[in-house]
Amino acid sequence: MRLAIFDVDGTIVDSAAHIVDTAQYVFRQNELTVPTDADVRGIIGLNLEVAMLKLCPSLSENEAEALAQDYRDHFNNKIENGLIEEQLYDGAIATIETLAGQDETFLGIATGKRLRGVERLFKDWGFGHHFHTLQTPDNNPSKPHPGMIETAMSDTGIDPNKTVMIGDTSYDMAMAKSAGVKAIGVNWGYHDHSTLRENGADLVIDHYHQLIDAIDELTG
Protein backbone atom coordinates (compact mmCIF):
# COMPACT_ATOMS: atom_id res chain seq x y z
CA MET A 1 0.00 0.00 0.00
CA ARG A 2 1.10 3.58 -0.65
CA LEU A 3 -0.10 7.14 -0.03
CA ALA A 4 -0.03 9.99 -2.54
CA ILE A 5 -0.70 13.39 -0.94
CA PHE A 6 -1.65 16.36 -3.11
CA ASP A 7 -1.31 20.07 -2.50
CA VAL A 8 -4.24 22.05 -3.97
CA ASP A 9 -3.47 25.63 -5.10
CA GLY A 10 -0.89 25.51 -7.87
CA THR A 11 -1.00 21.72 -8.05
CA ILE A 12 -4.62 20.76 -8.72
CA VAL A 13 -6.19 24.19 -9.25
CA ASP A 14 -4.80 27.37 -10.81
CA SER A 15 -6.01 30.04 -8.39
CA ALA A 16 -3.07 32.47 -8.50
CA ALA A 17 -4.91 35.34 -10.22
CA HIS A 18 -7.70 35.33 -7.62
CA ILE A 19 -5.26 35.02 -4.71
CA VAL A 20 -3.09 37.89 -5.98
CA ASP A 21 -6.10 40.13 -6.61
CA THR A 22 -7.57 39.47 -3.15
CA ALA A 23 -4.30 39.96 -1.27
CA GLN A 24 -3.55 43.23 -3.04
CA TYR A 25 -7.09 44.47 -2.38
CA VAL A 26 -6.94 43.88 1.38
CA PHE A 27 -3.49 45.46 1.68
CA ARG A 28 -4.75 48.50 -0.24
CA GLN A 29 -7.90 48.73 1.89
CA ASN A 30 -5.82 48.62 5.07
CA GLU A 31 -3.45 51.33 3.74
CA LEU A 32 -0.47 48.99 3.71
CA THR A 33 2.22 48.73 1.04
CA VAL A 34 0.67 46.59 -1.69
CA PRO A 35 2.72 43.46 -2.43
CA THR A 36 3.77 42.67 -5.98
CA ASP A 37 2.24 39.83 -7.97
CA ALA A 38 5.47 37.86 -7.54
CA ASP A 39 5.52 38.41 -3.78
CA VAL A 40 1.96 37.09 -3.41
CA ARG A 41 2.62 34.10 -5.65
CA GLY A 42 5.62 33.35 -3.44
CA ILE A 43 3.51 32.82 -0.32
CA ILE A 44 0.76 30.68 -1.86
CA GLY A 45 0.54 27.46 0.11
CA LEU A 46 1.15 28.96 3.55
CA ASN A 47 -1.54 29.47 6.17
CA LEU A 48 -2.98 32.94 5.61
CA GLU A 49 -1.77 34.37 8.92
CA VAL A 50 1.77 33.20 8.19
CA ALA A 51 1.50 34.49 4.62
CA MET A 52 0.44 37.95 5.79
CA LEU A 53 3.42 38.17 8.14
CA LYS A 54 5.78 37.20 5.32
CA LEU A 55 4.27 39.87 3.07
CA CYS A 56 4.44 42.50 5.82
CA PRO A 57 6.87 41.53 8.64
CA SER A 58 6.05 44.67 10.61
CA LEU A 59 2.56 43.38 11.42
CA SER A 60 1.79 42.09 14.88
CA GLU A 61 0.26 38.63 15.15
CA ASN A 62 -3.13 40.18 15.90
CA GLU A 63 -2.85 42.47 12.88
CA ALA A 64 -1.89 39.52 10.68
CA GLU A 65 -4.91 37.58 11.92
CA ALA A 66 -7.20 40.53 11.19
CA LEU A 67 -5.72 40.95 7.71
CA ALA A 68 -6.15 37.23 7.03
CA GLN A 69 -9.80 37.48 8.04
CA ASP A 70 -10.27 40.48 5.73
CA TYR A 71 -8.81 38.33 2.96
CA ARG A 72 -11.22 35.48 3.68
CA ASP A 73 -14.21 37.82 3.85
CA HIS A 74 -13.37 39.47 0.53
CA PHE A 75 -12.58 36.16 -1.21
CA ASN A 76 -15.80 34.55 0.03
CA ASN A 77 -17.81 37.61 -1.00
CA LYS A 78 -16.42 37.30 -4.53
CA ILE A 79 -17.36 33.61 -4.60
CA GLU A 80 -20.89 34.29 -3.39
CA ASN A 81 -21.29 36.87 -6.15
CA GLY A 82 -20.02 34.54 -8.86
CA LEU A 83 -16.80 36.47 -9.44
CA ILE A 84 -14.43 33.53 -8.92
CA GLU A 85 -14.22 30.32 -10.91
CA GLU A 86 -11.24 28.15 -10.02
CA GLN A 87 -9.87 26.20 -12.98
CA LEU A 88 -8.26 22.79 -12.66
CA TYR A 89 -5.02 22.04 -14.46
CA ASP A 90 -5.27 19.85 -17.55
CA GLY A 91 -5.06 16.20 -16.61
CA ALA A 92 -5.67 16.69 -12.89
CA ILE A 93 -8.99 14.88 -12.55
CA ALA A 94 -8.07 12.09 -14.97
CA THR A 95 -4.84 11.37 -13.08
CA ILE A 96 -6.55 11.48 -9.68
CA GLU A 97 -9.26 9.11 -10.94
CA THR A 98 -6.66 6.68 -12.28
CA LEU A 99 -4.80 6.66 -8.97
CA ALA A 100 -8.05 6.27 -7.05
CA GLY A 101 -8.81 3.18 -9.11
CA GLN A 102 -5.65 1.45 -7.88
CA ASP A 103 -6.32 -0.85 -4.93
CA GLU A 104 -2.84 -0.21 -3.54
CA THR A 105 -3.09 3.61 -3.53
CA PHE A 106 -4.54 5.89 -0.88
CA LEU A 107 -4.98 9.57 -1.76
CA GLY A 108 -4.68 12.56 0.54
CA ILE A 109 -4.79 16.35 0.56
CA ALA A 110 -2.35 18.62 2.42
CA THR A 111 -3.05 22.26 1.62
CA GLY A 112 -2.84 25.82 2.88
CA LYS A 113 -6.42 26.25 1.66
CA ARG A 114 -9.05 26.25 4.41
CA LEU A 115 -11.45 23.31 4.68
CA ARG A 116 -14.34 25.44 3.44
CA GLY A 117 -12.45 26.22 0.24
CA VAL A 118 -11.46 22.60 -0.36
CA GLU A 119 -15.02 21.41 0.15
CA ARG A 120 -16.26 24.05 -2.29
CA LEU A 121 -13.75 22.87 -4.88
CA PHE A 122 -14.85 19.25 -4.38
CA LYS A 123 -18.51 20.25 -4.73
CA ASP A 124 -17.85 22.24 -7.92
CA TRP A 125 -15.77 19.53 -9.61
CA GLY A 126 -17.03 16.31 -8.00
CA PHE A 127 -13.80 14.50 -7.17
CA GLY A 128 -13.57 14.78 -3.39
CA HIS A 129 -14.75 11.22 -2.78
CA HIS A 130 -11.42 9.90 -4.08
CA PHE A 131 -9.48 11.21 -1.05
CA HIS A 132 -9.02 9.19 2.13
CA THR A 133 -7.48 11.95 4.29
CA LEU A 134 -7.91 15.72 4.14
CA GLN A 135 -5.46 18.00 5.96
CA THR A 136 -5.95 21.78 6.06
CA PRO A 137 -4.91 24.74 8.26
CA ASP A 138 -8.12 24.28 10.24
CA ASN A 139 -6.45 21.51 12.27
CA ASN A 140 -2.73 21.69 11.40
CA PRO A 141 0.28 24.01 11.64
CA SER A 142 1.35 25.85 8.49
CA LYS A 143 3.66 24.29 5.96
CA PRO A 144 6.55 23.47 6.05
CA HIS A 145 5.75 21.92 9.44
CA PRO A 146 5.35 18.15 8.83
CA GLY A 147 2.06 17.88 10.76
CA MET A 148 -0.23 17.57 7.75
CA ILE A 149 1.74 14.67 6.28
CA GLU A 150 2.18 12.97 9.65
CA THR A 151 -1.57 13.09 10.28
CA ALA A 152 -2.31 11.81 6.77
CA MET A 153 0.03 8.84 7.33
CA SER A 154 -1.59 8.17 10.71
CA ASP A 155 -5.09 8.28 9.15
CA THR A 156 -4.17 5.74 6.48
CA GLY A 157 -1.59 3.62 8.29
CA ILE A 158 1.00 4.13 5.55
CA ASP A 159 4.73 4.28 6.35
CA PRO A 160 6.94 7.21 5.27
CA ASN A 161 8.84 5.09 2.74
CA LYS A 162 5.56 4.45 0.90
CA THR A 163 4.34 8.06 1.06
CA VAL A 164 4.91 10.81 -1.49
CA MET A 165 3.98 14.50 -1.39
CA ILE A 166 3.01 16.20 -4.67
CA GLY A 167 3.20 19.99 -4.73
CA ASP A 168 4.31 23.11 -6.55
CA THR A 169 6.12 25.11 -3.87
CA SER A 170 9.24 24.98 -1.74
CA TYR A 171 6.93 24.69 1.30
CA ASP A 172 5.55 21.38 0.00
CA MET A 173 9.03 20.01 -0.65
CA ALA A 174 10.36 21.13 2.74
CA MET A 175 7.30 19.68 4.50
CA ALA A 176 7.90 16.33 2.79
CA LYS A 177 11.54 16.26 3.82
CA SER A 178 10.63 17.15 7.41
CA ALA A 179 8.17 14.26 7.47
CA GLY A 180 10.70 11.86 5.97
CA VAL A 181 8.72 11.15 2.79
CA LYS A 182 9.44 11.47 -0.92
CA ALA A 183 8.57 14.69 -2.78
CA ILE A 184 7.43 15.30 -6.35
CA GLY A 185 7.54 18.90 -7.55
CA VAL A 186 5.18 19.99 -10.32
CA ASN A 187 6.56 22.56 -12.72
CA TRP A 188 3.23 24.15 -13.66
CA GLY A 189 2.61 25.93 -10.35
CA TYR A 190 4.04 28.90 -8.45
CA HIS A 191 7.68 27.99 -7.67
CA ASP A 192 10.17 27.14 -10.40
CA HIS A 193 12.10 23.93 -11.09
CA SER A 194 15.30 25.10 -9.39
CA THR A 195 13.49 26.21 -6.23
CA LEU A 196 11.69 22.87 -6.00
CA ARG A 197 14.94 20.93 -6.39
CA GLU A 198 16.79 23.12 -3.89
CA ASN A 199 14.12 22.48 -1.28
CA GLY A 200 14.11 18.71 -1.55
CA ALA A 201 12.16 17.55 -4.60
CA ASP A 202 13.19 14.01 -5.52
CA LEU A 203 11.63 14.47 -8.96
CA VAL A 204 10.16 17.43 -10.83
CA ILE A 205 7.59 16.79 -13.56
CA ASP A 206 6.25 19.06 -16.31
CA HIS A 207 2.89 17.42 -17.10
CA TYR A 208 0.20 15.49 -15.22
CA HIS A 209 0.65 12.48 -17.51
CA GLN A 210 4.10 11.98 -15.93
CA LEU A 211 2.80 11.78 -12.37
CA ILE A 212 1.82 8.12 -12.07
CA ASP A 213 5.21 6.93 -13.35
CA ALA A 214 6.91 9.33 -10.92
CA ILE A 215 4.92 7.95 -7.98
CA ASP A 216 5.73 4.39 -9.09
CA GLU A 217 9.42 5.24 -9.23
CA LEU A 218 9.56 6.76 -5.75
CA THR A 219 7.36 4.27 -3.90
CA GLY A 220 8.68 1.11 -5.54
PDB file of C-alpha atoms in Angstrom:
ATOM      1  CA  MET A   1       0.000   0.000   0.000  1.00  0.00           C
ATOM      2  CA  ARG A   2       1.101   3.583  -0.645  1.00  0.00           C
ATOM      3  CA  LEU A   3      -0.102   7.136  -0.029  1.00  0.00           C
ATOM      4  CA  ALA A   4      -0.026   9.994  -2.543  1.00  0.00           C
ATOM      5  CA  ILE A   5      -0.699  13.387  -0.940  1.00  0.00           C
ATOM      6  CA  PHE A   6      -1.647  16.358  -3.107  1.00  0.00           C
ATOM      7  CA  ASP A   7      -1.313  20.067  -2.502  1.00  0.00           C
ATOM      8  CA  VAL A   8      -4.238  22.048  -3.974  1.00  0.00           C
ATOM      9  CA  ASP A   9      -3.467  25.627  -5.103  1.00  0.00           C
ATOM     10  CA  GLY A  10      -0.887  25.514  -7.867  1.00  0.00           C
ATOM     11  CA  THR A  11      -1.001  21.723  -8.048  1.00  0.00           C
ATOM     12  CA  ILE A  12      -4.623  20.761  -8.719  1.00  0.00           C
ATOM     13  CA  VAL A  13      -6.189  24.185  -9.250  1.00  0.00           C
ATOM     14  CA  ASP A  14      -4.801  27.371 -10.814  1.00  0.00           C
ATOM     15  CA  SER A  15      -6.007  30.038  -8.390  1.00  0.00           C
ATOM     16  CA  ALA A  16      -3.071  32.467  -8.496  1.00  0.00           C
ATOM     17  CA  ALA A  17      -4.913  35.336 -10.218  1.00  0.00           C
ATOM     18  CA  HIS A  18      -7.697  35.327  -7.620  1.00  0.00           C
ATOM     19  CA  ILE A  19      -5.261  35.025  -4.709  1.00  0.00           C
ATOM     20  CA  VAL A  20      -3.091  37.894  -5.981  1.00  0.00           C
ATOM     21  CA  ASP A  21      -6.097  40.135  -6.607  1.00  0.00           C
ATOM     22  CA  THR A  22      -7.568  39.472  -3.152  1.00  0.00           C
ATOM     23  CA  ALA A  23      -4.299  39.958  -1.274  1.00  0.00           C
ATOM     24  CA  GLN A  24      -3.553  43.227  -3.038  1.00  0.00           C
ATOM     25  CA  TYR A  25      -7.093  44.467  -2.382  1.00  0.00           C
ATOM     26  CA  VAL A  26      -6.944  43.882   1.381  1.00  0.00           C
ATOM     27  CA  PHE A  27      -3.489  45.463   1.678  1.00  0.00           C
ATOM     28  CA  ARG A  28      -4.745  48.498  -0.236  1.00  0.00           C
ATOM     29  CA  GLN A  29      -7.898  48.732   1.890  1.00  0.00           C
ATOM     30  CA  ASN A  30      -5.819  48.622   5.066  1.00  0.00           C
ATOM     31  CA  GLU A  31      -3.454  51.327   3.741  1.00  0.00           C
ATOM     32  CA  LEU A  32      -0.467  48.987   3.709  1.00  0.00           C
ATOM     33  CA  THR A  33       2.218  48.727   1.042  1.00  0.00           C
ATOM     34  CA  VAL A  34       0.667  46.593  -1.687  1.00  0.00           C
ATOM     35  CA  PRO A  35       2.723  43.456  -2.433  1.00  0.00           C
ATOM     36  CA  THR A  36       3.771  42.674  -5.981  1.00  0.00           C
ATOM     37  CA  ASP A  37       2.241  39.833  -7.966  1.00  0.00           C
ATOM     38  CA  ALA A  38       5.474  37.860  -7.539  1.00  0.00           C
ATOM     39  CA  ASP A  39       5.516  38.409  -3.776  1.00  0.00           C
ATOM     40  CA  VAL A  40       1.964  37.094  -3.408  1.00  0.00           C
ATOM     41  CA  ARG A  41       2.622  34.100  -5.651  1.00  0.00           C
ATOM     42  CA  GLY A  42       5.619  33.347  -3.443  1.00  0.00           C
ATOM     43  CA  ILE A  43       3.505  32.823  -0.319  1.00  0.00           C
ATOM     44  CA  ILE A  44       0.759  30.681  -1.864  1.00  0.00           C
ATOM     45  CA  GLY A  45       0.540  27.461   0.110  1.00  0.00           C
ATOM     46  CA  LEU A  46       1.152  28.961   3.546  1.00  0.00           C
ATOM     47  CA  ASN A  47      -1.536  29.465   6.167  1.00  0.00           C
ATOM     48  CA  LEU A  48      -2.977  32.940   5.610  1.00  0.00           C
ATOM     49  CA  GLU A  49      -1.769  34.367   8.917  1.00  0.00           C
ATOM     50  CA  VAL A  50       1.775  33.205   8.191  1.00  0.00           C
ATOM     51  CA  ALA A  51       1.501  34.491   4.622  1.00  0.00           C
ATOM     52  CA  MET A  52       0.439  37.953   5.788  1.00  0.00           C
ATOM     53  CA  LEU A  53       3.419  38.169   8.135  1.00  0.00           C
ATOM     54  CA  LYS A  54       5.779  37.203   5.321  1.00  0.00           C
ATOM     55  CA  LEU A  55       4.271  39.866   3.066  1.00  0.00           C
ATOM     56  CA  CYS A  56       4.439  42.495   5.823  1.00  0.00           C
ATOM     57  CA  PRO A  57       6.867  41.534   8.637  1.00  0.00           C
ATOM     58  CA  SER A  58       6.054  44.672  10.615  1.00  0.00           C
ATOM     59  CA  LEU A  59       2.562  43.381  11.421  1.00  0.00           C
ATOM     60  CA  SER A  60       1.792  42.090  14.885  1.00  0.00           C
ATOM     61  CA  GLU A  61       0.256  38.625  15.153  1.00  0.00           C
ATOM     62  CA  ASN A  62      -3.134  40.178  15.904  1.00  0.00           C
ATOM     63  CA  GLU A  63      -2.854  42.470  12.880  1.00  0.00           C
ATOM     64  CA  ALA A  64      -1.886  39.516  10.680  1.00  0.00           C
ATOM     65  CA  GLU A  65      -4.911  37.582  11.917  1.00  0.00           C
ATOM     66  CA  ALA A  66      -7.197  40.534  11.187  1.00  0.00           C
ATOM     67  CA  LEU A  67      -5.719  40.951   7.711  1.00  0.00           C
ATOM     68  CA  ALA A  68      -6.147  37.230   7.034  1.00  0.00           C
ATOM     69  CA  GLN A  69      -9.804  37.483   8.042  1.00  0.00           C
ATOM     70  CA  ASP A  70     -10.271  40.479   5.732  1.00  0.00           C
ATOM     71  CA  TYR A  71      -8.807  38.332   2.956  1.00  0.00           C
ATOM     72  CA  ARG A  72     -11.222  35.475   3.681  1.00  0.00           C
ATOM     73  CA  ASP A  73     -14.209  37.815   3.853  1.00  0.00           C
ATOM     74  CA  HIS A  74     -13.368  39.472   0.527  1.00  0.00           C
ATOM     75  CA  PHE A  75     -12.577  36.161  -1.209  1.00  0.00           C
ATOM     76  CA  ASN A  76     -15.799  34.552   0.034  1.00  0.00           C
ATOM     77  CA  ASN A  77     -17.813  37.609  -0.999  1.00  0.00           C
ATOM     78  CA  LYS A  78     -16.417  37.298  -4.533  1.00  0.00           C
ATOM     79  CA  ILE A  79     -17.358  33.612  -4.604  1.00  0.00           C
ATOM     80  CA  GLU A  80     -20.888  34.295  -3.391  1.00  0.00           C
ATOM     81  CA  ASN A  81     -21.293  36.868  -6.150  1.00  0.00           C
ATOM     82  CA  GLY A  82     -20.018  34.536  -8.858  1.00  0.00           C
ATOM     83  CA  LEU A  83     -16.796  36.468  -9.435  1.00  0.00           C
ATOM     84  CA  ILE A  84     -14.426  33.529  -8.919  1.00  0.00           C
ATOM     85  CA  GLU A  85     -14.220  30.321 -10.910  1.00  0.00           C
ATOM     86  CA  GLU A  86     -11.241  28.151 -10.022  1.00  0.00           C
ATOM     87  CA  GLN A  87      -9.875  26.198 -12.985  1.00  0.00           C
ATOM     88  CA  LEU A  88      -8.259  22.793 -12.660  1.00  0.00           C
ATOM     89  CA  TYR A  89      -5.019  22.041 -14.462  1.00  0.00           C
ATOM     90  CA  ASP A  90      -5.269  19.848 -17.548  1.00  0.00           C
ATOM     91  CA  GLY A  91      -5.059  16.199 -16.606  1.00  0.00           C
ATOM     92  CA  ALA A  92      -5.670  16.691 -12.886  1.00  0.00           C
ATOM     93  CA  ILE A  93      -8.992  14.883 -12.547  1.00  0.00           C
ATOM     94  CA  ALA A  94      -8.068  12.093 -14.974  1.00  0.00           C
ATOM     95  CA  THR A  95      -4.845  11.370 -13.076  1.00  0.00           C
ATOM     96  CA  ILE A  96      -6.552  11.477  -9.677  1.00  0.00           C
ATOM     97  CA  GLU A  97      -9.261   9.110 -10.938  1.00  0.00           C
ATOM     98  CA  THR A  98      -6.656   6.682 -12.278  1.00  0.00           C
ATOM     99  CA  LEU A  99      -4.796   6.656  -8.965  1.00  0.00           C
ATOM    100  CA  ALA A 100      -8.054   6.266  -7.051  1.00  0.00           C
ATOM    101  CA  GLY A 101      -8.813   3.175  -9.108  1.00  0.00           C
ATOM    102  CA  GLN A 102      -5.648   1.449  -7.880  1.00  0.00           C
ATOM    103  CA  ASP A 103      -6.323  -0.851  -4.930  1.00  0.00           C
ATOM    104  CA  GLU A 104      -2.837  -0.208  -3.542  1.00  0.00           C
ATOM    105  CA  THR A 105      -3.090   3.614  -3.535  1.00  0.00           C
ATOM    106  CA  PHE A 106      -4.544   5.889  -0.885  1.00  0.00           C
ATOM    107  CA  LEU A 107      -4.980   9.566  -1.761  1.00  0.00           C
ATOM    108  CA  GLY A 108      -4.678  12.558   0.542  1.00  0.00           C
ATOM    109  CA  ILE A 109      -4.786  16.354   0.559  1.00  0.00           C
ATOM    110  CA  ALA A 110      -2.349  18.621   2.416  1.00  0.00           C
ATOM    111  CA  THR A 111      -3.052  22.261   1.623  1.00  0.00           C
ATOM    112  CA  GLY A 112      -2.842  25.818   2.881  1.00  0.00           C
ATOM    113  CA  LYS A 113      -6.419  26.249   1.661  1.00  0.00           C
ATOM    114  CA  ARG A 114      -9.048  26.245   4.414  1.00  0.00           C
ATOM    115  CA  LEU A 115     -11.455  23.307   4.675  1.00  0.00           C
ATOM    116  CA  ARG A 116     -14.341  25.441   3.440  1.00  0.00           C
ATOM    117  CA  GLY A 117     -12.453  26.220   0.237  1.00  0.00           C
ATOM    118  CA  VAL A 118     -11.463  22.600  -0.358  1.00  0.00           C
ATOM    119  CA  GLU A 119     -15.025  21.412   0.151  1.00  0.00           C
ATOM    120  CA  ARG A 120     -16.263  24.054  -2.292  1.00  0.00           C
ATOM    121  CA  LEU A 121     -13.750  22.867  -4.877  1.00  0.00           C
ATOM    122  CA  PHE A 122     -14.849  19.255  -4.379  1.00  0.00           C
ATOM    123  CA  LYS A 123     -18.507  20.254  -4.733  1.00  0.00           C
ATOM    124  CA  ASP A 124     -17.850  22.236  -7.924  1.00  0.00           C
ATOM    125  CA  TRP A 125     -15.766  19.527  -9.609  1.00  0.00           C
ATOM    126  CA  GLY A 126     -17.026  16.313  -7.999  1.00  0.00           C
ATOM    127  CA  PHE A 127     -13.798  14.502  -7.170  1.00  0.00           C
ATOM    128  CA  GLY A 128     -13.571  14.777  -3.387  1.00  0.00           C
ATOM    129  CA  HIS A 129     -14.754  11.216  -2.782  1.00  0.00           C
ATOM    130  CA  HIS A 130     -11.415   9.900  -4.077  1.00  0.00           C
ATOM    131  CA  PHE A 131      -9.482  11.209  -1.053  1.00  0.00           C
ATOM    132  CA  HIS A 132      -9.016   9.191   2.134  1.00  0.00           C
ATOM    133  CA  THR A 133      -7.476  11.950   4.291  1.00  0.00           C
ATOM    134  CA  LEU A 134      -7.915  15.719   4.142  1.00  0.00           C
ATOM    135  CA  GLN A 135      -5.464  17.996   5.959  1.00  0.00           C
ATOM    136  CA  THR A 136      -5.945  21.785   6.055  1.00  0.00           C
ATOM    137  CA  PRO A 137      -4.907  24.742   8.259  1.00  0.00           C
ATOM    138  CA  ASP A 138      -8.121  24.276  10.242  1.00  0.00           C
ATOM    139  CA  ASN A 139      -6.445  21.515  12.268  1.00  0.00           C
ATOM    140  CA  ASN A 140      -2.732  21.686  11.399  1.00  0.00           C
ATOM    141  CA  PRO A 141       0.282  24.007  11.635  1.00  0.00           C
ATOM    142  CA  SER A 142       1.346  25.852   8.489  1.00  0.00           C
ATOM    143  CA  LYS A 143       3.660  24.286   5.957  1.00  0.00           C
ATOM    144  CA  PRO A 144       6.548  23.470   6.050  1.00  0.00           C
ATOM    145  CA  HIS A 145       5.746  21.916   9.445  1.00  0.00           C
ATOM    146  CA  PRO A 146       5.347  18.147   8.826  1.00  0.00           C
ATOM    147  CA  GLY A 147       2.063  17.877  10.760  1.00  0.00           C
ATOM    148  CA  MET A 148      -0.228  17.565   7.746  1.00  0.00           C
ATOM    149  CA  ILE A 149       1.738  14.667   6.283  1.00  0.00           C
ATOM    150  CA  GLU A 150       2.182  12.970   9.646  1.00  0.00           C
ATOM    151  CA  THR A 151      -1.569  13.086  10.285  1.00  0.00           C
ATOM    152  CA  ALA A 152      -2.307  11.813   6.772  1.00  0.00           C
ATOM    153  CA  MET A 153       0.027   8.845   7.327  1.00  0.00           C
ATOM    154  CA  SER A 154      -1.594   8.173  10.713  1.00  0.00           C
ATOM    155  CA  ASP A 155      -5.086   8.281   9.152  1.00  0.00           C
ATOM    156  CA  THR A 156      -4.170   5.744   6.479  1.00  0.00           C
ATOM    157  CA  GLY A 157      -1.586   3.619   8.291  1.00  0.00           C
ATOM    158  CA  ILE A 158       1.004   4.127   5.550  1.00  0.00           C
ATOM    159  CA  ASP A 159       4.733   4.275   6.350  1.00  0.00           C
ATOM    160  CA  PRO A 160       6.944   7.215   5.273  1.00  0.00           C
ATOM    161  CA  ASN A 161       8.835   5.089   2.739  1.00  0.00           C
ATOM    162  CA  LYS A 162       5.558   4.454   0.903  1.00  0.00           C
ATOM    163  CA  THR A 163       4.341   8.058   1.056  1.00  0.00           C
ATOM    164  CA  VAL A 164       4.908  10.813  -1.493  1.00  0.00           C
ATOM    165  CA  MET A 165       3.983  14.501  -1.394  1.00  0.00           C
ATOM    166  CA  ILE A 166       3.009  16.198  -4.670  1.00  0.00           C
ATOM    167  CA  GLY A 167       3.201  19.986  -4.731  1.00  0.00           C
ATOM    168  CA  ASP A 168       4.308  23.112  -6.550  1.00  0.00           C
ATOM    169  CA  THR A 169       6.124  25.106  -3.870  1.00  0.00           C
ATOM    170  CA  SER A 170       9.245  24.984  -1.735  1.00  0.00           C
ATOM    171  CA  TYR A 171       6.932  24.686   1.300  1.00  0.00           C
ATOM    172  CA  ASP A 172       5.548  21.380   0.001  1.00  0.00           C
ATOM    173  CA  MET A 173       9.031  20.006  -0.651  1.00  0.00           C
ATOM    174  CA  ALA A 174      10.362  21.128   2.745  1.00  0.00           C
ATOM    175  CA  MET A 175       7.303  19.680   4.499  1.00  0.00           C
ATOM    176  CA  ALA A 176       7.899  16.328   2.792  1.00  0.00           C
ATOM    177  CA  LYS A 177      11.544  16.260   3.816  1.00  0.00           C
ATOM    178  CA  SER A 178      10.633  17.155   7.410  1.00  0.00           C
ATOM    179  CA  ALA A 179       8.167  14.261   7.469  1.00  0.00           C
ATOM    180  CA  GLY A 180      10.704  11.855   5.965  1.00  0.00           C
ATOM    181  CA  VAL A 181       8.722  11.146   2.787  1.00  0.00           C
ATOM    182  CA  LYS A 182       9.441  11.474  -0.921  1.00  0.00           C
ATOM    183  CA  ALA A 183       8.570  14.687  -2.778  1.00  0.00           C
ATOM    184  CA  ILE A 184       7.432  15.303  -6.351  1.00  0.00           C
ATOM    185  CA  GLY A 185       7.545  18.903  -7.553  1.00  0.00           C
ATOM    186  CA  VAL A 186       5.177  19.989 -10.315  1.00  0.00           C
ATOM    187  CA  ASN A 187       6.564  22.556 -12.715  1.00  0.00           C
ATOM    188  CA  TRP A 188       3.228  24.150 -13.655  1.00  0.00           C
ATOM    189  CA  GLY A 189       2.612  25.931 -10.347  1.00  0.00           C
ATOM    190  CA  TYR A 190       4.036  28.896  -8.449  1.00  0.00           C
ATOM    191  CA  HIS A 191       7.678  27.988  -7.674  1.00  0.00           C
ATOM    192  CA  ASP A 192      10.168  27.142 -10.397  1.00  0.00           C
ATOM    193  CA  HIS A 193      12.099  23.932 -11.092  1.00  0.00           C
ATOM    194  CA  SER A 194      15.300  25.099  -9.388  1.00  0.00           C
ATOM    195  CA  THR A 195      13.485  26.205  -6.232  1.00  0.00           C
ATOM    196  CA  LEU A 196      11.685  22.865  -5.996  1.00  0.00           C
ATOM    197  CA  ARG A 197      14.941  20.932  -6.385  1.00  0.00           C
ATOM    198  CA  GLU A 198      16.795  23.120  -3.892  1.00  0.00           C
ATOM    199  CA  ASN A 199      14.115  22.476  -1.279  1.00  0.00           C
ATOM    200  CA  GLY A 200      14.105  18.707  -1.552  1.00  0.00           C
ATOM    201  CA  ALA A 201      12.159  17.547  -4.597  1.00  0.00           C
ATOM    202  CA  ASP A 202      13.193  14.011  -5.515  1.00  0.00           C
ATOM    203  CA  LEU A 203      11.631  14.467  -8.959  1.00  0.00           C
ATOM    204  CA  VAL A 204      10.163  17.435 -10.825  1.00  0.00           C
ATOM    205  CA  ILE A 205       7.591  16.792 -13.555  1.00  0.00           C
ATOM    206  CA  ASP A 206       6.253  19.059 -16.307  1.00  0.00           C
ATOM    207  CA  HIS A 207       2.888  17.417 -17.102  1.00  0.00           C
ATOM    208  CA  TYR A 208       0.204  15.487 -15.219  1.00  0.00           C
ATOM    209  CA  HIS A 209       0.652  12.479 -17.514  1.00  0.00           C
ATOM    210  CA  GLN A 210       4.103  11.980 -15.930  1.00  0.00           C
ATOM    211  CA  LEU A 211       2.798  11.778 -12.365  1.00  0.00           C
ATOM    212  CA  ILE A 212       1.823   8.122 -12.070  1.00  0.00           C
ATOM    213  CA  ASP A 213       5.206   6.925 -13.347  1.00  0.00           C
ATOM    214  CA  ALA A 214       6.914   9.328 -10.922  1.00  0.00           C
ATOM    215  CA  ILE A 215       4.916   7.948  -7.980  1.00  0.00           C
ATOM    216  CA  ASP A 216       5.735   4.388  -9.086  1.00  0.00           C
ATOM    217  CA  GLU A 217       9.424   5.243  -9.232  1.00  0.00           C
ATOM    218  CA  LEU A 218       9.555   6.761  -5.755  1.00  0.00           C
ATOM    219  CA  THR A 219       7.357   4.268  -3.901  1.00  0.00           C
ATOM    220  CA  GLY A 220       8.683   1.108  -5.538  1.00  0.00           C
TER     221      GLY A 220
END
